[in-house]
CSV table of C-alpha atoms and ligand atoms in Angstrom, one decimal:
chain,number,residue,atom,x,y,z
A,1,UNK,CA,33.3,254.5,81.2
A,2,UNK,CA,32.9,250.8,81.6
A,3,UNK,CA,29.7,249.4,83.6
A,4,UNK,CA,31.7,248.0,87.1
A,5,UNK,CA,29.8,245.3,88.8
A,6,UNK,CA,31.0,244.3,92.4
A,7,UNK,CA,29.5,242.3,95.1
A,8,UNK,CA,28.5,244.0,98.7
A,9,UNK,CA,28.5,241.2,101.8
A,10,UNK,CA,27.5,242.8,105.0
A,11,UNK,CA,28.4,241.7,108.8
A,12,UNK,CA,29.5,238.4,107.7
A,13,UNK,CA,30.1,238.2,111.9
A,14,UNK,CA,33.1,235.1,111.5
A,15,UNK,CA,33.0,233.1,114.5
A,16,UNK,CA,36.4,231.3,114.4
A,17,UNK,CA,36.0,227.4,114.7
A,18,UNK,CA,38.4,226.8,117.4
A,19,UNK,CA,36.2,228.4,119.4
A,20,UNK,CA,32.6,226.5,121.3
A,21,UNK,CA,28.8,227.3,120.7
A,22,UNK,CA,27.3,224.9,122.3
A,23,UNK,CA,25.4,223.9,125.9
A,24,UNK,CA,22.6,225.1,128.1
A,25,UNK,CA,24.2,228.8,128.6
A,26,UNK,CA,24.4,229.4,124.9
A,27,UNK,CA,21.1,227.7,124.0
A,28,UNK,CA,19.6,230.4,126.5
A,29,UNK,CA,21.8,233.3,124.8
A,30,UNK,CA,20.3,232.2,121.4
A,31,UNK,CA,16.6,232.3,122.4
A,32,UNK,CA,17.0,236.2,122.0
A,33,UNK,CA,19.4,236.3,119.3
A,34,UNK,CA,19.0,237.0,115.8
A,35,UNK,CA,21.9,235.6,114.1
A,36,UNK,CA,23.3,232.1,113.6
A,37,UNK,CA,26.5,231.4,115.4
A,38,UNK,CA,27.5,228.1,116.0
A,39,UNK,CA,26.3,227.9,112.0
A,40,UNK,CA,28.7,231.7,111.2
A,41,UNK,CA,32.0,229.7,109.7
A,42,UNK,CA,29.8,227.0,107.4
A,43,UNK,CA,28.0,230.2,106.2
A,44,UNK,CA,31.0,232.2,105.1
A,45,UNK,CA,32.2,229.1,103.9
A,46,UNK,CA,29.6,228.8,101.6
A,47,UNK,CA,29.4,232.7,100.7
A,48,UNK,CA,33.1,232.7,99.9
A,49,UNK,CA,33.1,229.5,97.5
A,50,UNK,CA,30.2,231.5,95.8
A,51,UNK,CA,32.1,234.1,95.4
A,52,UNK,CA,35.6,232.6,94.3
A,53,UNK,CA,33.5,231.0,91.5
A,54,UNK,CA,31.4,233.6,90.4
A,55,UNK,CA,32.1,235.0,87.0
A,56,UNK,CA,29.6,237.9,87.5
A,57,UNK,CA,32.0,240.3,89.7
A,58,UNK,CA,35.3,240.3,90.8
A,59,UNK,CA,35.6,243.3,93.0
A,60,UNK,CA,34.0,242.7,96.1
A,61,UNK,CA,33.5,245.1,99.9
A,62,UNK,CA,32.4,244.0,103.0
A,63,UNK,CA,30.8,246.3,105.2
A,64,UNK,CA,31.8,245.8,108.7
A,65,UNK,CA,31.3,243.9,111.6
A,66,UNK,CA,33.7,241.3,110.2
A,67,UNK,CA,34.0,239.0,113.5
A,68,UNK,CA,30.9,237.7,115.9
A,69,UNK,CA,32.2,240.1,119.0
A,70,UNK,CA,35.8,240.7,118.3
A,71,UNK,CA,37.6,237.8,119.2
A,72,UNK,CA,41.2,237.6,118.7
A,73,UNK,CA,40.7,234.0,116.7
A,74,UNK,CA,37.9,234.9,114.9
A,75,UNK,CA,40.1,237.7,113.3
A,76,UNK,CA,43.0,235.4,112.4
A,77,UNK,CA,40.3,232.6,111.1
A,78,UNK,CA,38.8,235.4,108.8
A,79,UNK,CA,41.9,237.5,107.4
A,80,UNK,CA,43.0,233.8,106.0
A,81,UNK,CA,39.6,233.4,104.6
A,82,UNK,CA,39.9,236.9,102.9
A,83,UNK,CA,43.9,236.4,101.8
A,84,UNK,CA,42.5,233.2,100.2
A,85,UNK,CA,39.9,234.7,98.4
A,86,UNK,CA,42.0,237.7,97.4
A,87,UNK,CA,44.6,234.8,95.8
A,88,UNK,CA,42.0,233.3,93.8
A,89,UNK,CA,41.9,236.7,91.8
A,90,UNK,CA,39.1,238.6,93.7
A,91,UNK,CA,39.7,242.0,95.3
A,92,UNK,CA,38.7,243.1,97.8
A,93,UNK,CA,38.1,245.7,100.5
A,94,UNK,CA,36.8,246.2,103.9
A,95,UNK,CA,35.6,248.4,106.4
A,96,UNK,CA,35.9,247.1,110.1
A,97,UNK,CA,33.1,248.0,112.9
A,98,UNK,CA,31.9,247.8,116.9
A,99,UNK,CA,31.6,244.1,116.6
A,100,UNK,CA,35.3,243.8,115.2
A,101,UNK,CA,36.6,246.0,118.9
A,102,UNK,CA,34.2,244.8,121.6
A,103,UNK,CA,36.0,244.6,125.0
A,104,UNK,CA,34.4,241.3,126.2
A,105,UNK,CA,34.4,238.7,123.6
A,106,UNK,CA,32.9,235.5,124.9
A,107,UNK,CA,32.3,231.3,123.7
A,108,UNK,CA,30.3,229.3,125.4
A,109,UNK,CA,30.5,225.4,126.2
A,110,UNK,CA,28.8,223.3,129.0
A,111,UNK,CA,31.5,222.9,131.1
A,112,UNK,CA,32.2,226.5,131.8
A,113,UNK,CA,29.0,228.2,130.6
A,114,UNK,CA,29.6,231.5,128.9
A,115,UNK,CA,33.4,232.8,129.3
A,116,UNK,CA,35.7,235.5,128.0
A,117,UNK,CA,38.1,234.5,125.5
A,118,UNK,CA,40.8,236.8,124.1
A,119,UNK,CA,39.8,240.0,121.9
A,120,UNK,CA,42.1,242.6,120.1
A,121,UNK,CA,42.3,246.6,120.4
A,122,UNK,CA,41.5,249.1,117.4
A,123,UNK,CA,45.2,249.1,116.8
A,124,UNK,CA,45.6,245.9,115.6
A,125,UNK,CA,42.9,245.9,113.0
A,126,UNK,CA,45.2,247.0,110.5
A,127,UNK,CA,47.7,244.1,110.8
A,128,UNK,CA,45.0,241.5,110.0
A,129,UNK,CA,43.2,243.9,107.3
A,130,UNK,CA,45.9,245.9,105.8
A,131,UNK,CA,45.7,243.9,102.2
A,132,UNK,CA,41.8,244.2,101.5
A,133,UNK,CA,42.0,248.5,101.4
A,134,UNK,CA,44.4,250.2,103.7
A,135,UNK,CA,47.5,248.8,101.6
A,136,UNK,CA,45.8,249.5,98.3
A,137,UNK,CA,44.7,252.8,99.5
A,138,UNK,CA,45.4,255.9,97.3
A,139,UNK,CA,44.7,258.1,100.5
A,140,UNK,CA,45.0,256.5,103.6
A,141,UNK,CA,43.4,258.5,106.9
A,142,UNK,CA,45.3,255.9,109.5
A,143,UNK,CA,43.8,257.8,112.8
A,144,UNK,CA,40.1,255.4,111.3
A,145,UNK,CA,41.4,253.1,109.1
A,146,UNK,CA,39.3,254.7,106.5
A,147,UNK,CA,40.6,255.1,102.8
A,148,UNK,CA,39.8,255.5,99.6
A,149,UNK,CA,40.9,253.0,96.9
A,150,UNK,CA,40.6,252.9,92.9
A,151,UNK,CA,37.9,250.1,92.6
A,152,UNK,CA,37.7,250.2,88.5
A,153,UNK,CA,38.1,252.7,85.9
A,154,UNK,CA,37.0,255.6,87.0
A,155,UNK,CA,35.5,254.5,89.8
A,156,UNK,CA,36.7,255.1,93.3
A,157,UNK,CA,35.6,253.7,97.0
A,158,UNK,CA,35.5,256.1,100.0
A,159,UNK,CA,35.5,253.7,102.9
A,160,UNK,CA,34.3,255.7,106.3
A,161,UNK,CA,35.3,254.3,109.5
A,162,UNK,CA,34.0,256.0,112.8
A,163,UNK,CA,36.2,254.0,115.2
A,164,UNK,CA,39.6,255.1,116.8
A,165,UNK,CA,41.6,254.1,119.9
A,166,UNK,CA,39.5,256.3,121.6
A,167,UNK,CA,36.5,254.7,121.2
A,168,UNK,CA,34.0,252.9,119.1
A,169,UNK,CA,30.8,254.1,116.7
A,170,UNK,CA,31.8,257.9,117.3
A,171,UNK,CA,31.2,260.9,115.6
A,172,UNK,CA,33.5,262.2,112.8
A,173,UNK,CA,35.6,265.0,114.3
A,174,UNK,CA,35.9,268.0,111.5
A,175,UNK,CA,39.6,266.9,110.7
A,176,UNK,CA,38.0,263.2,109.3
A,177,UNK,CA,35.1,264.9,107.6
A,178,UNK,CA,37.5,268.0,106.1
A,179,UNK,CA,39.4,264.8,104.5
A,180,UNK,CA,36.7,263.1,103.1
A,181,UNK,CA,35.8,265.9,101.5
A,182,UNK,CA,38.4,267.0,99.8
A,183,UNK,CA,38.9,263.6,98.9
A,184,UNK,CA,35.3,263.6,97.3
A,185,UNK,CA,36.2,267.0,95.7
A,186,UNK,CA,39.8,265.9,94.3
A,187,UNK,CA,37.3,262.7,92.6
A,188,UNK,CA,35.2,264.8,91.2
A,189,UNK,CA,37.6,267.2,89.7
A,190,UNK,CA,40.2,263.6,88.1
A,191,UNK,CA,35.9,263.4,86.5
A,192,UNK,CA,35.9,259.9,89.0
A,193,UNK,CA,32.6,258.6,90.3
A,194,UNK,CA,32.8,258.5,93.7
A,195,UNK,CA,30.7,255.6,96.3
A,196,UNK,CA,31.2,255.4,100.1
A,197,UNK,CA,30.6,252.5,102.2
A,198,UNK,CA,30.8,252.7,106.2
A,199,UNK,CA,29.5,250.0,108.6
A,200,UNK,CA,27.1,252.0,110.0
A,201,UNK,CA,23.4,254.0,108.2
A,202,UNK,CA,22.9,257.3,107.4
A,203,UNK,CA,19.5,256.8,107.3
A,204,UNK,CA,17.5,254.9,109.6
A,205,UNK,CA,17.1,251.1,107.8
A,206,UNK,CA,13.4,251.4,108.5
A,207,UNK,CA,11.6,254.5,109.9
A,208,UNK,CA,10.8,253.1,113.2
A,209,UNK,CA,14.5,253.0,113.7
A,210,UNK,CA,14.3,256.7,114.1
A,211,UNK,CA,14.2,256.7,117.3
A,212,UNK,CA,17.1,254.1,118.2
A,213,UNK,CA,20.2,256.1,118.6
A,214,UNK,CA,22.3,253.1,117.7
A,215,UNK,CA,20.6,252.6,114.5
A,216,UNK,CA,22.7,255.2,113.1
A,217,UNK,CA,26.1,257.0,112.6
A,218,UNK,CA,26.0,259.7,115.2
A,219,UNK,CA,25.3,263.4,113.6
A,220,UNK,CA,24.4,261.7,110.8
A,221,UNK,CA,23.2,264.7,108.6
A,222,UNK,CA,26.2,266.5,108.6
A,223,UNK,CA,28.0,263.6,106.3
A,224,UNK,CA,24.9,263.5,104.2
A,225,UNK,CA,25.6,267.2,103.4
A,226,UNK,CA,29.2,266.7,103.1
A,227,UNK,CA,28.9,263.2,100.5
A,228,UNK,CA,26.0,264.5,98.5
A,229,UNK,CA,27.0,268.1,98.0
A,230,UNK,CA,30.4,267.1,97.3
A,231,UNK,CA,29.3,264.2,94.6
A,232,UNK,CA,28.8,261.2,96.4
A,233,UNK,CA,25.2,260.2,95.7
A,234,UNK,CA,25.6,256.1,97.1
A,235,UNK,CA,27.3,254.7,100.3
A,236,UNK,CA,26.8,251.0,101.3
A,237,UNK,CA,26.1,249.9,104.8
A,238,UNK,CA,24.9,247.6,107.6
A,239,UNK,CA,24.6,247.2,111.0
A,240,UNK,CA,21.3,246.6,112.1
A,241,UNK,CA,21.3,243.5,109.7
A,242,UNK,CA,18.4,245.0,107.8
A,243,UNK,CA,17.9,245.1,103.7
A,244,UNK,CA,16.5,248.3,102.9
A,245,UNK,CA,17.4,250.8,100.1
A,246,UNK,CA,16.5,254.9,101.1
A,247,UNK,CA,17.3,258.5,99.8
A,248,UNK,CA,17.3,261.3,100.9
A,249,UNK,CA,18.3,265.0,100.0
A,250,UNK,CA,21.1,267.2,101.2
A,251,UNK,CA,19.8,270.5,102.7
A,252,UNK,CA,21.0,271.6,99.1
A,253,UNK,CA,18.7,269.7,97.6
A,254,UNK,CA,21.5,267.1,96.5
A,255,UNK,CA,20.4,263.3,96.4
A,256,UNK,CA,21.9,260.4,98.7
A,257,UNK,CA,21.2,256.5,98.4
A,258,UNK,CA,21.9,254.4,101.7
A,259,UNK,CA,21.6,250.7,100.7
A,260,UNK,CA,22.0,248.8,103.7
A,261,UNK,CA,22.4,244.7,103.5
A,262,UNK,CA,21.0,242.8,105.9
A,263,UNK,CA,23.6,240.2,107.6
A,264,UNK,CA,24.6,237.1,105.4
A,265,UNK,CA,24.2,235.1,108.8
A,266,UNK,CA,20.8,235.8,109.6
A,267,UNK,CA,17.5,236.7,108.2
A,268,UNK,CA,17.1,237.3,105.4
A,269,UNK,CA,20.8,236.8,104.1
A,270,UNK,CA,21.3,238.3,101.2
A,271,UNK,CA,24.0,239.7,99.5
A,272,UNK,CA,24.0,242.6,96.6
A,273,UNK,CA,25.1,242.7,93.6
A,274,UNK,CA,25.6,246.0,92.0
A,275,UNK,CA,26.5,247.5,89.1
A,276,UNK,CA,27.7,251.0,88.2
A,277,UNK,CA,26.3,251.6,84.7
A,278,UNK,CA,27.3,255.3,84.6
A,279,UNK,CA,27.6,258.5,86.3
A,280,UNK,CA,24.2,258.8,86.8
A,281,UNK,CA,23.1,254.8,87.3
A,282,UNK,CA,23.6,252.1,89.6
A,283,UNK,CA,21.7,248.6,89.3
A,284,UNK,CA,21.1,247.0,92.8
A,285,UNK,CA,20.9,243.4,92.8
A,286,UNK,CA,20.2,241.2,95.5
A,287,UNK,CA,21.1,237.4,96.1
A,288,UNK,CA,20.5,234.8,98.7
A,289,UNK,CA,23.0,233.4,100.1
A,290,UNK,CA,24.0,229.8,98.9
A,291,UNK,CA,23.0,226.6,100.7
A,292,UNK,CA,25.2,226.1,103.6
A,293,UNK,CA,26.8,222.5,105.1
A,294,UNK,CA,25.1,221.9,108.8
A,295,UNK,CA,22.6,220.0,110.0
A,296,UNK,CA,20.0,222.2,109.4
A,297,UNK,CA,17.1,219.8,110.3
A,298,UNK,CA,15.6,218.8,107.0
A,299,UNK,CA,15.3,222.5,106.8
A,300,UNK,CA,17.0,224.7,103.7
A,301,UNK,CA,19.2,227.4,105.1
A,302,UNK,CA,16.8,230.3,104.8
A,303,UNK,CA,14.1,228.4,106.7
A,304,UNK,CA,16.4,227.8,109.1
A,305,UNK,CA,17.9,231.2,109.4
A,306,UNK,CA,14.0,232.5,109.3
A,307,UNK,CA,13.4,230.3,112.2
A,308,UNK,CA,16.0,231.4,114.2
A,309,UNK,CA,14.9,235.0,113.5
A,310,UNK,CA,11.0,233.8,114.9
A,311,UNK,CA,12.5,232.1,117.7
A,312,UNK,CA,14.3,235.6,118.6
A,313,UNK,CA,10.9,237.1,118.4
A,314,UNK,CA,9.1,234.3,119.5
A,315,UNK,CA,10.9,234.3,123.0
A,316,UNK,CA,10.3,237.7,123.7
A,317,UNK,CA,6.8,237.9,123.0
A,318,UNK,CA,6.6,234.5,125.1
A,319,UNK,CA,8.9,235.1,127.6
A,320,UNK,CA,6.7,238.2,128.7
A,321,UNK,CA,4.1,235.7,129.8
A,322,UNK,CA,6.4,232.7,130.9
A,323,UNK,CA,9.2,234.8,132.9
A,324,UNK,CA,9.0,238.6,132.6
A,325,UNK,CA,12.3,238.8,134.9
A,326,UNK,CA,14.3,236.5,132.4
A,327,UNK,CA,12.9,238.9,129.8
A,328,UNK,CA,13.5,241.7,131.0
A,329,UNK,CA,16.7,241.2,132.3
A,330,UNK,CA,17.8,240.8,129.1
A,331,UNK,CA,17.2,244.5,128.6
A,332,UNK,CA,19.2,245.1,131.9
A,333,UNK,CA,15.9,245.9,133.8
A,334,UNK,CA,15.9,242.4,135.7
A,335,UNK,CA,15.6,244.4,138.8
A,336,UNK,CA,12.0,246.1,138.2
A,337,UNK,CA,10.1,243.8,140.1
A,338,UNK,CA,7.1,246.6,139.5
A,339,UNK,CA,7.5,245.7,135.5
A,340,UNK,CA,7.1,241.8,136.4
A,341,UNK,CA,3.0,241.9,136.6
A,342,UNK,CA,2.3,244.6,133.5
A,343,UNK,CA,4.9,242.6,131.5
A,344,UNK,CA,3.3,239.7,131.9
A,345,UNK,CA,-0.4,240.7,130.9
A,346,UNK,CA,0.5,242.4,128.0
A,347,UNK,CA,3.0,239.0,127.3
A,348,UNK,CA,-0.2,236.6,127.9
A,349,UNK,CA,-2.8,239.0,125.6
A,350,UNK,CA,0.3,239.2,122.7
A,351,UNK,CA,0.7,235.3,122.9
A,352,UNK,CA,-2.8,233.8,123.4
A,353,UNK,CA,-5.4,236.3,121.8
A,354,UNK,CA,-6.6,236.5,118.6
A,355,UNK,CA,-6.4,239.6,115.9
A,356,UNK,CA,-9.8,240.4,115.9
A,357,UNK,CA,-9.6,240.3,120.0
A,358,UNK,CA,-6.6,242.6,120.1
A,359,UNK,CA,-8.1,245.0,117.2
A,360,UNK,CA,-11.8,245.1,119.2
A,361,UNK,CA,-9.8,246.6,122.0
A,362,UNK,CA,-9.7,249.5,120.5
A,363,UNK,CA,-13.1,249.2,118.6
A,364,UNK,CA,-11.5,247.8,115.6
A,365,UNK,CA,-13.1,245.2,113.0
A,366,UNK,CA,-10.1,243.5,111.9
A,367,UNK,CA,-10.5,242.1,108.0
A,368,UNK,CA,-12.3,238.4,108.5
A,369,UNK,CA,-9.5,236.8,106.7
A,370,UNK,CA,-7.4,237.5,109.6
A,371,UNK,CA,-10.0,237.9,112.5
A,372,UNK,CA,-8.9,234.3,113.7
A,373,UNK,CA,-5.4,234.7,113.1
A,374,UNK,CA,-3.2,234.3,116.4
A,375,UNK,CA,-1.7,237.9,117.1
A,376,UNK,CA,1.5,236.6,117.7
A,377,UNK,CA,1.9,235.5,114.3
A,378,UNK,CA,1.4,239.1,112.8
A,379,UNK,CA,3.4,240.3,115.5
A,380,UNK,CA,6.3,238.0,114.4
A,381,UNK,CA,5.6,238.5,110.8
A,382,UNK,CA,5.7,242.7,111.0
A,383,UNK,CA,8.5,242.4,113.1
A,384,UNK,CA,10.2,239.8,111.1
A,385,UNK,CA,9.2,241.9,107.9
A,386,UNK,CA,10.6,245.2,109.2
A,387,UNK,CA,14.5,243.4,108.8
A,388,UNK,CA,13.7,241.6,105.4
A,389,UNK,CA,12.5,244.6,104.0
A,390,UNK,CA,9.6,244.9,100.9
A,391,UNK,CA,7.4,244.9,103.5
A,392,UNK,CA,3.6,243.5,102.6
A,393,UNK,CA,1.4,244.9,104.9
A,394,UNK,CA,0.1,247.7,102.8
A,395,UNK,CA,-3.2,249.3,102.0
A,396,UNK,CA,-5.5,247.7,100.5
A,397,UNK,CA,-4.1,244.0,101.9
A,398,UNK,CA,-5.9,242.1,104.5
A,399,UNK,CA,-3.4,242.8,107.3
A,400,UNK,CA,-2.5,246.6,106.3
A,401,UNK,CA,-6.0,247.3,106.4
A,402,UNK,CA,-6.3,246.2,109.8
A,403,UNK,CA,-3.5,247.4,111.2
A,404,UNK,CA,-4.3,250.8,109.4
A,405,UNK,CA,-7.0,250.9,110.8
A,406,UNK,CA,-5.9,250.1,114.4
A,407,UNK,CA,-3.1,252.8,114.2
A,408,UNK,CA,-5.5,255.4,113.3
A,409,UNK,CA,-7.5,254.7,116.5
A,410,UNK,CA,-4.4,255.8,118.1
A,411,UNK,CA,-4.0,258.7,116.5
A,412,UNK,CA,-4.7,260.7,119.8
A,413,UNK,CA,-1.9,259.4,121.6
A,414,UNK,CA,0.3,259.3,118.3
A,415,UNK,CA,-0.8,263.4,118.9
A,416,UNK,CA,1.2,263.6,122.6
A,417,UNK,CA,3.8,261.8,121.2
A,418,UNK,CA,4.7,263.2,118.3
A,419,UNK,CA,4.7,266.8,120.3
A,420,UNK,CA,6.8,265.4,123.1
A,421,UNK,CA,9.2,262.9,121.5
A,422,UNK,CA,11.9,263.3,119.1
A,423,UNK,CA,14.1,261.2,116.6
A,424,UNK,CA,17.7,260.4,117.9
A,425,UNK,CA,18.6,262.9,116.4
A,426,UNK,CA,16.4,265.5,117.1
A,427,UNK,CA,13.9,265.4,114.1
A,428,UNK,CA,10.4,266.0,114.1
A,429,UNK,CA,8.3,262.7,114.3
A,430,UNK,CA,5.2,261.3,112.8
A,431,UNK,CA,4.1,258.0,114.8
A,432,UNK,CA,1.3,257.4,112.2
A,433,UNK,CA,3.5,257.6,109.4
A,434,UNK,CA,6.6,255.8,110.7
A,435,UNK,CA,4.5,253.0,111.7
A,436,UNK,CA,2.8,253.0,108.5
A,437,UNK,CA,6.0,252.8,106.6
A,438,UNK,CA,7.3,250.1,109.0
A,439,UNK,CA,4.9,247.7,108.3
A,440,UNK,CA,4.8,248.1,104.7
A,441,UNK,CA,7.0,249.3,101.8
A,442,UNK,CA,5.8,252.0,99.3
A,443,UNK,CA,8.7,253.2,98.4
A,444,UNK,CA,11.4,251.5,96.2
A,445,UNK,CA,12.4,247.9,96.4
A,446,UNK,CA,14.6,247.2,98.8
A,447,UNK,CA,15.7,244.1,96.7
A,448,UNK,CA,15.9,245.3,92.9
A,449,UNK,CA,15.9,248.8,92.0
A,450,UNK,CA,17.8,251.2,90.1
A,451,UNK,CA,19.1,254.2,91.4
A,452,UNK,CA,19.3,257.3,89.6
A,453,UNK,CA,21.4,260.7,90.3
B,501,LIG,FE1,26.5,243.1,112.9
B,502,LIG,FE1,27.1,246.8,113.6
């Protein structure tokens, strides 16, 4: 076969230029938001220009959450942008996701604050996106807008969507699993390489995400077994806005890579350029999104998005100290008055103590190079790197060694937690290992890797 190259763009979360995103309520909302919001149209414009002019690849996959929150106006504008890009000679394939059918989309302005705007129903999505996959499909599973398309010579794409008229982010039905398996086996018989795309990751993007039910496709183990055992060894996903590459084996020992890409409108903001070299080798590269036109206050786009990410984490930590009720309200616990005092105390320690002072609580001496560093700065970096990927705090670094010594002291607590808690899909947990691998990346690079199967 001839090598095939394509781009993967995840979570563009387009917010229509005709809608509002400003005012006091908007700024309050943005204190706890990772994604840029008012800026999404400008960012998408820059990315679309880049894709249009790139000679690297003509095939482009969009891995879901096409609109910000399912606003009808955003779907109208975004589908027009896709059409223009496709008309320029590119070949586009999309999957839709939960944010595309949010029941209560909204906009912000000063006069009305946050208020509702018109959304769409799942069944409307076909009309917006039919030209970017559904109508080009060799097989179309209409109920969930899933399909198979021939995206290159000898390469097929299986697109899985887990929404339907009855709801979003559901487990796949037996009927849909049987359809997908049949398609994968057919591809194998016809000597086609089949790769897959769905919005929800099959593997937790970072080990800590094992604990969060919404971070993964439901009953993901069944999907992993079905795909890997039918000859599909690579899936592209998005959703949690983290950038990661993970690998597993099916129960029968067949390999599956989950290449999860971060949102293009939030830190770290990378696209993927993928090369299928042959039936056993795929090259993954990551490309930072291009500069976008916006008043970025003298910052680069990368710095601007990083600052928004850190604003979110800082607001959460300092918010614990300054206004515990506001923070707890954000997580649906604004009425739990007994939590206000402890939240304030933890927030105060996290916002004002040094790394050395925190680790001394458990009798751990922090590495001298970081002991006077504000703990808040380390905490913000740990969270940011968990989303960025290629987390640097591995054994042998001042941060990694200090953090791991601290975690070791927590081992008696971890042992109890390991017995009492399970992952969101029933997995046995090892908290030390989960945390170690969340602060440091020990496997392959999350950015540029060669996948072999
Ligand atoms: Fe998203
Ligand atoms: Fe999502």
